[in-house]
């Protein structure tokens, strides 16, 4: 593959034997699996550093970016969705539904580049990219300043999509007779919406939010590239361009683990949200 | 049992309209007149049965009284208080004395709450009972409606329809209210269970000195439990009177037809000739002019089409130009 065509055949064979490329595929797979269990994912073709170290360095920033965006998105989506449902067919509802439509349909790269141009280049409110100022203090506030734009871009898209789910879920529950029962008990309206309506609308909301997490990692590939965020999204692009297969395999593994653990988390959250669901 | 005392509940010209919205800007283009100019009184200790066919506005009327719907016009006096335009927060105090039992016991209980939580919630919200005593009260409620205390920690979906309605009743009597609006409490239940629930309601009425507004479309249940009966047609009361008198000699043609339509358990009476009602119920968005029943009335006259009959002030009152003898 990446070998000088003038290399003698004997040396190639020797190298193949040494790397275990002559073993049966099954054996090679189990060797890989055994290494994996020992935390060994091989070495990067381009930097010769261990794959686990490289991915480990990049995972933290991505998880930080993704979780901050998810929290930001939900902090907008849940209250706005609830209010939109409670005030269905009012001006507030129409405006919010319209905004969520815009939020859903605007391309992330466009919004990202636009915001960089306006907020970073024109008004110099925020840095254009990176995770911290090079040679700067690198403290909490510095990192926060760097996070604002990418988190906003990722979060606004999440909010746009989730507002509709929260609103639809709440509208379903608000029609229910047991809300009328709750009102007739003389409970505070906030208590009725929060305890009786929202809790019953949670299951579909949890489902769509959990589905968002793997998508968020996919979305961060683009955003990390635009904002020069040193996460696994950027690493993915770099590895693809340099055909760094060990790292790509490692990244695939990480992606699979994230999807699986999100699914597990979803199921556990179901049980927490609905006492009728019990896993025995 | 009509007394000269002031009524517990007095409704004056109550109107409950639902707006019909159309177009991009959802302009209100008209109203569904679910309850249209209803006045009546309910006296302490009695059970007023309210009958009428589906969609005549019975449930809207019941919900408007407990202010779960906002009335469009009119006045609601309960326990010498005007509760017509109270905000929901201000209604909190009233809710301990004015309660409602809902029609569908499957949908009216929060599926995520245990029975104990459903019943404890009013006590906790109103803070009228110390926390330590709440569970004692819950046990007593379960006892009163005939449910074993062991069922306390179950969820509503683990109960049958009748048991669920017992939970709904227990919830309503938490503070021993004065008036309970029973919004078709038995129509979602099996006939065998209906009798049990009706008996429970009757027993509780004696025990707690309750007053009922009993809404139903089954004549049987109303005949069993009521002391007075009101008949509703298309948002209006067409006849109201003492139960026995109204059943014996209905004055409004609609009442007569309604009573005849009720299947009789005695097969020897099956041969009786019946007047069969014609046509459908008109739309409550565009009720007919004059008497609302004139489109279907077998005795219709010219005046019925133009002039609306008024409900008199008598004990047995009827809104008809030509009441039956």
XYZ file of C-alpha atoms in Angstrom:
605
model
C 0.000 0.000 0.000
C 2.317 2.701 1.216
C 5.492 0.814 0.247
C 8.372 1.784 -1.970
C 7.949 -0.430 -5.109
C 11.699 -1.100 -5.104
C 11.587 -3.013 -1.782
C 12.863 -6.591 -2.254
C 10.222 -9.333 -2.056
C 12.037 -11.219 0.750
C 11.940 -8.186 3.000
C 8.244 -7.742 2.296
C 7.584 -11.373 3.220
C 9.619 -11.001 6.396
C 7.669 -7.932 7.337
C 4.322 -9.638 6.588
C 5.289 -12.570 8.807
C 6.340 -10.190 11.577
C 3.078 -8.252 11.406
C 1.073 -11.495 11.372
C -0.502 -10.712 7.988
C -0.055 -14.350 6.892
C -2.263 -15.664 9.719
C -5.858 -16.655 8.964
C -8.320 -13.732 9.236
C -10.051 -15.301 12.264
C -6.790 -15.509 14.132
C -5.904 -11.953 13.184
C -9.301 -10.821 14.481
C -8.845 -12.531 17.845
C -5.359 -11.126 18.169
C -6.830 -7.676 17.551
C -9.563 -8.377 20.089
C -7.029 -9.539 22.669
C -5.010 -6.371 22.117
C -8.170 -4.315 22.401
C -8.965 -5.855 25.774
C -5.503 -4.806 26.909
C -6.143 -1.258 25.699
C -3.980 -1.639 22.599
C -5.423 -0.325 19.330
C -2.188 -0.156 17.424
C -0.242 2.862 16.212
C -1.142 5.707 13.920
C 0.356 5.431 10.421
C 1.119 9.126 10.303
C 2.296 10.045 13.796
C 3.306 6.604 15.150
C 1.674 7.503 18.452
C -0.641 4.897 20.064
C -4.210 5.187 18.745
C -5.671 5.095 22.275
C -3.576 8.105 23.286
C -4.554 10.111 20.211
C -8.263 9.346 20.521
C -8.147 9.852 24.282
C -6.785 13.355 23.789
C -9.522 14.231 21.315
C -12.484 12.599 23.055
C -12.625 15.082 25.945
C -13.119 18.238 23.843
C -15.786 16.543 21.708
C -17.733 15.295 24.717
C -17.499 18.781 26.218
C -18.777 20.395 23.018
C -21.519 17.813 22.464
C -22.852 17.827 26.016
C -22.770 21.607 26.269
C -24.682 21.883 22.977
C -27.216 19.279 24.058
C -27.827 21.026 27.369
C -28.055 24.428 25.674
C -30.445 23.033 23.066
C -32.689 21.373 25.637
C -32.706 24.421 27.900
C -34.335 26.233 24.994
C -36.415 23.388 23.579
C -38.163 22.151 26.733
C -39.512 25.435 28.141
C -40.353 26.822 24.702
C -42.025 23.550 23.662
C -44.110 23.452 26.841
C -45.156 27.096 26.561
C -45.946 26.650 22.876
C -48.233 23.735 23.701
C -49.909 25.453 26.646
C -50.477 28.571 24.544
C -51.377 26.633 21.423
C -52.404 28.752 18.417
C -51.364 32.021 20.000
C -48.860 34.502 18.604
C -46.140 33.039 20.851
C -46.832 29.564 19.490
C -46.742 30.692 15.869
C -43.516 32.643 16.319
C -41.789 29.778 18.119
C -42.929 27.172 15.617
C -41.659 29.439 12.849
C -38.309 29.946 14.562
C -37.944 26.209 15.142
C -38.575 25.653 11.450
C -35.760 28.072 10.639
C -33.510 26.444 13.241
C -34.111 23.019 11.772
C -33.591 23.975 8.166
C -30.569 26.273 8.380
C -27.375 24.407 7.369
C -24.904 24.210 10.238
C -21.879 25.192 8.131
C -23.713 28.237 6.840
C -24.774 29.374 10.296
C -21.282 28.629 11.636
C -19.469 30.571 8.956
C -21.993 33.398 9.160
C -21.541 33.713 12.894
C -17.755 33.597 12.571
C -17.928 36.404 10.044
C -20.307 38.562 12.063
C -19.373 37.854 15.682
C -15.696 37.028 15.329
C -14.440 38.921 12.303
C -16.650 42.034 12.257
C -17.313 42.607 15.938
C -14.460 40.580 17.459
C -16.723 39.406 20.267
C -15.528 35.826 20.146
C -12.476 34.036 18.749
C -12.799 32.562 15.256
C -11.900 29.064 16.367
C -9.845 26.777 18.534
C -10.440 25.677 22.092
C -8.225 28.217 23.850
C -5.985 31.166 23.040
C -2.569 29.969 21.974
C -0.085 31.074 24.593
C -2.985 32.615 26.503
C -4.164 31.822 30.017
C -6.249 28.808 28.904
C -8.446 29.214 31.981
C -12.174 28.570 32.300
C -13.302 31.944 30.917
C -10.978 31.691 27.955
C -12.342 28.259 27.051
C -15.901 29.442 27.572
C -15.362 32.272 25.087
C -14.144 29.754 22.564
C -17.101 27.481 23.179
C -19.846 30.066 22.688
C -20.099 30.000 18.888
C -19.794 26.234 18.226
C -22.165 25.415 21.101
C -24.638 27.985 19.811
C -24.570 26.544 16.282
C -24.967 22.928 17.390
C -27.446 23.816 20.125
C -29.736 25.975 17.998
C -30.263 23.105 15.559
C -31.065 20.717 18.417
C -33.452 23.250 19.925
C -35.163 23.739 16.575
C -35.800 20.048 16.145
C -36.728 19.280 19.746
C -39.150 22.154 20.245
C -41.499 20.415 17.837
C -41.272 17.096 19.664
C -41.776 18.653 23.085
C -44.707 20.690 21.787
C -46.340 17.702 20.085
C -45.787 15.480 23.126
C -47.273 18.065 25.460
C -50.262 18.688 23.188
C -51.052 14.977 23.321
C -50.934 14.936 27.099
C -52.744 18.246 27.578
C -55.818 16.748 25.915
C -55.956 14.001 28.533
C -58.785 13.839 31.038
C -56.433 13.408 33.954
C -55.241 16.968 33.508
C -58.799 18.098 34.056
C -58.766 15.910 37.172
C -55.572 17.588 38.340
C -57.126 21.014 37.795
C -60.242 20.032 39.691
C -58.083 19.054 42.666
C -57.196 22.740 42.953
C -53.494 22.239 42.276
C -51.296 25.142 41.245
C -51.249 25.442 37.412
C -47.458 25.090 37.394
C -47.739 21.876 39.382
C -50.323 20.574 36.918
C -48.114 21.284 33.900
C -44.894 20.071 35.494
C -46.017 17.067 37.527
C -48.996 15.807 35.575
C -48.409 16.857 31.984
C -44.641 17.027 31.457
C -43.888 13.790 33.291
C -46.305 11.939 31.058
C -44.872 13.536 27.931
C -41.305 12.602 28.869
C -41.070 9.157 27.253
C -41.277 10.281 23.606
C -39.061 13.267 24.439
C -36.376 11.017 25.956
C -36.481 8.819 22.857
C -35.850 11.622 20.388
C -33.272 13.333 22.585
C -31.281 10.115 22.958
C -31.405 9.555 19.210
C -29.875 12.994 18.874
C -26.643 12.089 20.698
C -25.052 9.935 17.942
C -26.233 12.481 15.363
C -24.611 15.185 17.425
C -21.238 13.458 17.103
C -21.756 13.292 13.356
C -22.707 16.961 13.295
C -19.613 17.855 15.279
C -17.402 16.622 12.406
C -18.454 19.658 10.411
C -18.533 22.111 13.277
C -15.158 21.034 14.645
C -13.708 21.577 11.204
C -15.206 25.036 10.888
C -14.245 26.126 14.399
C -10.901 24.274 14.523
C -12.104 22.444 17.609
C -9.553 19.755 18.520
C -12.051 16.901 18.913
C -12.656 13.531 17.298
C -14.624 15.107 14.469
C -11.571 16.952 13.292
C -9.459 13.836 13.903
C -11.807 11.830 11.687
C -11.362 14.204 8.765
C -7.581 14.299 9.209
C -7.365 10.499 9.427
C -9.486 9.995 6.337
C -7.355 12.433 4.353
C -4.132 10.741 5.487
C -5.576 7.202 5.195
C -4.727 6.511 8.810
C -6.617 3.217 9.124
C -5.701 2.306 12.730
C -7.145 5.609 13.936
C -10.251 5.271 11.775
C -10.848 1.787 13.177
C -10.453 3.166 16.661
C -12.887 5.991 15.893
C -15.428 3.500 14.563
C -15.124 1.563 17.768
C -15.682 4.701 19.834
C -18.724 5.602 17.737
C -20.178 2.123 18.248
C -19.600 2.350 21.992
C -21.303 5.730 22.154
C -24.362 4.478 20.259
C -24.638 1.398 22.464
C -24.237 3.287 25.713
C -26.800 5.893 24.593
C -29.292 3.122 23.964
C -28.634 1.684 27.395
C -28.991 5.130 28.932
C -32.309 5.609 27.108
C -33.729 2.428 28.549
C -32.620 3.358 32.047
C -34.153 6.826 31.649
C -37.463 5.260 30.578
C -37.622 3.446 33.879
C -36.771 6.629 35.751
C -39.405 8.630 33.861
C -42.230 6.114 34.048
C -42.638 4.141 37.261
C -44.737 1.577 35.408
C -41.623 0.472 33.513
C -39.481 -1.868 35.552
C -36.586 -3.995 34.426
C -36.282 -7.228 36.319
C -87.282 18.097 49.132
C -87.684 21.702 48.135
C -87.014 24.106 50.911
C -87.381 27.823 51.126
C -83.718 28.127 52.060
C -81.349 29.796 49.645
C -79.990 27.500 46.970
C -76.521 25.968 47.305
C -75.840 26.618 43.651
C -77.543 29.253 41.592
C -76.935 29.527 37.874
C -78.105 32.664 36.120
C -78.286 32.776 32.334
C -75.128 30.750 31.909
C -73.692 30.597 28.413
C -70.710 28.463 27.470
C -69.629 29.099 23.904
C -66.675 27.619 22.063
C -65.228 29.872 19.377
C -65.001 28.549 15.807
C -61.787 29.824 14.253
C -61.006 29.974 10.587
C -58.372 31.259 8.212
C -54.706 32.190 8.496
C -55.280 34.637 11.329
C -57.768 32.345 13.106
C -60.506 34.890 13.193
C -63.470 33.883 15.296
C -66.206 33.324 12.746
C -68.851 31.974 15.089
C -69.550 30.059 18.263
C -70.634 26.579 19.157
C -73.324 27.336 21.692
C -72.840 24.341 23.978
C -74.726 25.899 26.872
C -77.055 28.701 25.883
C -78.775 30.737 28.541
C -79.370 28.214 31.294
C -80.695 29.269 34.695
C -81.340 26.850 37.511
C -80.871 26.279 41.225
C -79.642 23.313 43.176
C -80.711 23.038 46.803
C -78.760 21.466 49.605
C -79.172 17.718 49.994
C -80.962 17.079 46.697
C -79.832 15.299 43.576
C -80.633 17.102 40.383
C -80.521 14.748 37.412
C -79.621 16.316 34.077
C -80.556 14.305 31.002
C -80.276 14.869 27.296
C -78.810 13.171 24.257
C -75.111 13.213 23.382
C -73.852 16.649 22.412
C -76.663 18.618 24.014
C -74.236 20.454 26.315
C -74.647 18.481 29.549
C -70.950 17.948 30.142
C -70.044 21.502 29.133
C -72.617 22.692 31.633
C -71.168 20.500 34.385
C -67.617 21.588 33.696
C -68.602 25.242 33.515
C -70.159 25.018 36.971
C -66.888 23.785 38.492
C -65.097 26.334 36.310
C -63.072 23.826 34.310
C -64.491 25.658 31.303
C -64.765 29.403 31.251
C -68.324 30.584 30.853
C -68.992 33.103 28.105
C -71.715 34.920 29.978
C -73.872 34.533 33.034
C -73.360 34.099 36.753
C -72.530 31.144 38.944
C -73.312 31.535 42.641
C -71.998 28.764 44.818
C -72.435 28.769 48.587
C -73.290 32.504 48.473
C -70.135 33.302 46.526
C -69.944 34.518 42.948
C -67.393 32.213 41.342
C -68.089 33.211 37.726
C -64.923 35.141 37.065
C -62.586 33.789 39.711
C -59.092 32.993 38.465
C -57.895 29.410 38.798
C -55.691 30.281 41.788
C -58.581 31.941 43.594
C -60.726 28.906 42.922
C -58.424 26.741 45.029
C -60.435 27.400 48.193
C -63.696 26.679 46.413
C -62.411 23.344 45.105
C -62.568 21.785 48.553
C -66.337 22.347 48.557
C -67.149 21.924 44.872
C -65.973 18.767 43.169
C -66.535 16.741 40.027
C -66.513 13.050 39.148
C -65.507 12.417 35.563
C -67.067 10.229 32.944
C -64.141 8.111 31.790
C -62.366 6.412 34.691
C -59.735 5.113 32.286
C -58.552 8.519 31.125
C -59.196 10.662 34.165
C -56.497 9.172 36.415
C -52.845 10.067 35.884
C -51.252 6.773 34.782
C -47.948 7.596 36.458
C -49.312 8.055 39.958
C -50.017 5.407 42.540
C -53.467 5.431 44.068
C -52.008 6.674 47.343
C -50.405 9.645 45.547
C -53.560 10.441 43.562
C -55.564 10.605 46.790
C -52.883 12.349 48.859
C -52.334 15.137 46.346
C -55.369 17.263 47.304
C -54.426 17.116 50.998
C -50.850 18.118 50.251
C -51.857 20.884 47.826
C -54.387 22.489 50.140
C -52.268 22.088 53.290
C -55.401 21.633 55.377
C -54.192 18.383 56.908
C -50.798 17.862 58.595
C -48.425 15.735 56.520
C -48.311 13.013 59.123
C -52.049 12.560 58.909
C -52.303 12.395 55.116
C -51.893 8.632 54.849
C -54.507 8.114 57.575
C -56.917 10.191 55.508
C -56.059 8.250 52.352
C -56.791 4.979 54.128
C -60.112 6.360 55.303
C -61.051 7.425 51.758
C -60.283 3.969 50.397
C -62.375 2.492 53.152
C -65.291 4.798 52.363
C -65.395 3.809 48.687
C -64.913 0.118 49.434
C -61.386 -0.461 48.159
C -58.912 -2.561 50.192
C -56.046 -0.545 51.711
C -53.639 -3.074 50.254
C -54.311 -1.563 46.810
C -52.772 1.755 47.837
C -49.492 1.277 46.013
C -50.966 0.113 42.741
C -51.167 2.126 39.549
C -54.510 2.926 37.877
C -53.939 0.473 35.019
C -54.033 -2.382 37.508
C -57.685 -1.711 38.331
C -60.993 -2.490 36.635
C -63.309 0.269 35.407
C -65.520 0.120 38.482
C -62.555 0.211 40.833
C -61.097 3.152 38.933
C -64.364 5.030 39.259
C -64.239 4.331 43.004
C -60.800 5.976 43.035
C -62.273 8.940 41.155
C -65.056 9.200 43.722
C -62.607 8.897 46.630
C -60.626 11.768 45.125
C -63.724 13.929 44.839
C -64.850 13.413 48.461
C -61.402 14.112 49.958
C -62.605 17.280 51.694
C -66.247 16.250 52.106
C -67.475 18.770 49.531
C -70.931 20.280 49.548
C -71.684 19.791 45.873
C -70.392 17.131 43.516
C -71.000 17.324 39.784
C -71.232 13.723 38.584
C -70.466 13.925 34.872
C -71.874 10.670 33.516
C -70.096 8.688 36.229
C -71.518 5.335 35.197
C -71.920 5.514 31.424
C -68.436 4.037 30.785
C -69.105 1.050 33.059
C -70.754 -2.348 32.646
C -74.388 -2.458 33.657
C -73.681 -4.715 36.647
C -71.026 -2.316 37.885
C -73.247 0.717 37.255
C -75.603 -0.342 40.043
C -72.721 -0.756 42.496
C -71.392 2.723 41.751
C -74.880 4.267 41.947
C -75.400 2.621 45.336
C -72.017 3.888 46.498
C -72.956 7.422 45.426
C -76.298 7.147 47.219
C -74.648 5.841 50.410
C -72.025 8.579 50.368
C -74.740 11.174 49.879
C -76.434 10.044 53.094
C -73.194 9.714 55.007
C -71.632 13.040 54.031
C -74.797 15.039 53.350
C -73.763 15.633 49.732
C -75.625 17.433 46.990
C -75.325 16.049 43.483
C -75.738 17.372 40.011
C -76.062 14.033 38.256
C -75.448 14.255 34.519
C -76.351 11.214 32.444
C -77.913 10.133 29.223
C -79.232 6.900 30.685
C -82.740 7.513 31.992
C -82.464 4.517 34.332
C -79.586 5.876 36.396
C -81.183 9.322 36.632
C -84.536 7.864 37.683
C -82.809 5.814 40.371
C -80.731 8.508 42.010
C -82.413 11.878 41.398
C -84.867 13.865 43.434
C -85.413 16.424 40.670
C -84.744 16.097 36.961
C -83.849 18.651 34.278
C -84.037 17.844 30.567
C -81.592 19.540 28.243
C -81.867 19.950 24.500
C -79.331 21.763 22.326
C -77.861 23.872 25.117
C -81.133 24.749 26.817
C -83.185 23.359 29.671
C -86.549 22.421 28.167
C -88.165 20.976 31.259
C -87.368 20.774 34.944
C -89.350 19.310 37.807
C -89.761 16.846 40.586
C -88.626 13.398 39.453
C -91.870 11.491 40.002
C -94.014 14.194 38.477
C -91.784 14.632 35.457
C -91.633 10.914 34.792
C -95.360 10.492 35.342
C -96.543 13.420 33.249
C -93.875 14.962 31.037
C -94.960 18.308 29.654
C -92.433 18.839 26.887
C -92.743 16.737 23.730
C -88.992 16.106 23.837
C -89.186 14.768 27.401
C -92.037 12.513 26.369
C -90.067 11.115 23.443
C -86.931 10.742 25.536
C -88.779 8.780 28.211
C -90.433 6.563 25.628
C -87.136 5.851 23.929
C -85.803 4.322 27.114
C -86.064 0.521 26.810
C -88.448 -0.923 29.382
C -87.484 -3.991 31.330
C -91.109 -5.232 31.260
C -91.778 -7.180 28.027
C -95.564 -6.772 28.342
C -95.152 -3.048 27.722
C -93.313 -3.573 24.454
C -96.458 -3.277 22.377
C -97.058 0.343 23.418
C -97.154 2.687 20.510
C -94.247 5.104 20.441
C -93.633 8.415 18.803
C -90.420 8.100 16.847
C -88.348 11.267 16.730
C -87.560 12.593 13.272
C -84.282 13.949 11.919
C -80.991 14.783 13.578
C -79.961 17.195 16.296
C -79.335 20.581 14.625
C -75.851 22.074 14.843
C -75.267 23.973 18.076
C -73.284 26.488 16.011
C -76.470 27.446 14.137
C -79.389 26.561 16.374
C -82.807 26.911 14.760
C -84.799 30.078 15.366
C -87.776 29.991 17.683
C -88.124 26.828 19.725
C -84.980 24.779 19.229
C -86.939 21.586 19.057
C -89.324 22.731 16.336
C -87.407 20.959 13.550
C -88.140 17.588 15.124
C -91.271 18.206 17.154
C -94.348 16.133 16.176
C -96.703 18.863 17.489
C -95.011 21.834 15.802
C -97.117 24.971 15.163
C -96.389 28.226 13.316
C -95.498 30.149 16.477
C -92.851 27.557 17.418
C -90.780 28.494 14.363
C -90.587 32.173 15.202
C -90.878 32.640 18.948
C -88.674 31.051 21.530
C -90.605 29.687 24.500
C -89.321 30.643 27.958
C -88.873 28.352 30.931
C -91.348 29.360 33.625
C -90.578 29.869 37.310
C -92.827 27.001 38.482
C -91.603 23.961 40.392
C -92.445 21.889 37.329
C -91.440 24.251 34.553
C -91.463 23.685 30.808
C -90.216 25.699 27.861
C -92.934 24.964 25.322
C -95.693 26.983 23.648
C -98.061 24.026 23.743
C -97.127 21.904 26.762
C -98.650 18.453 26.962
C -101.461 18.033 29.439
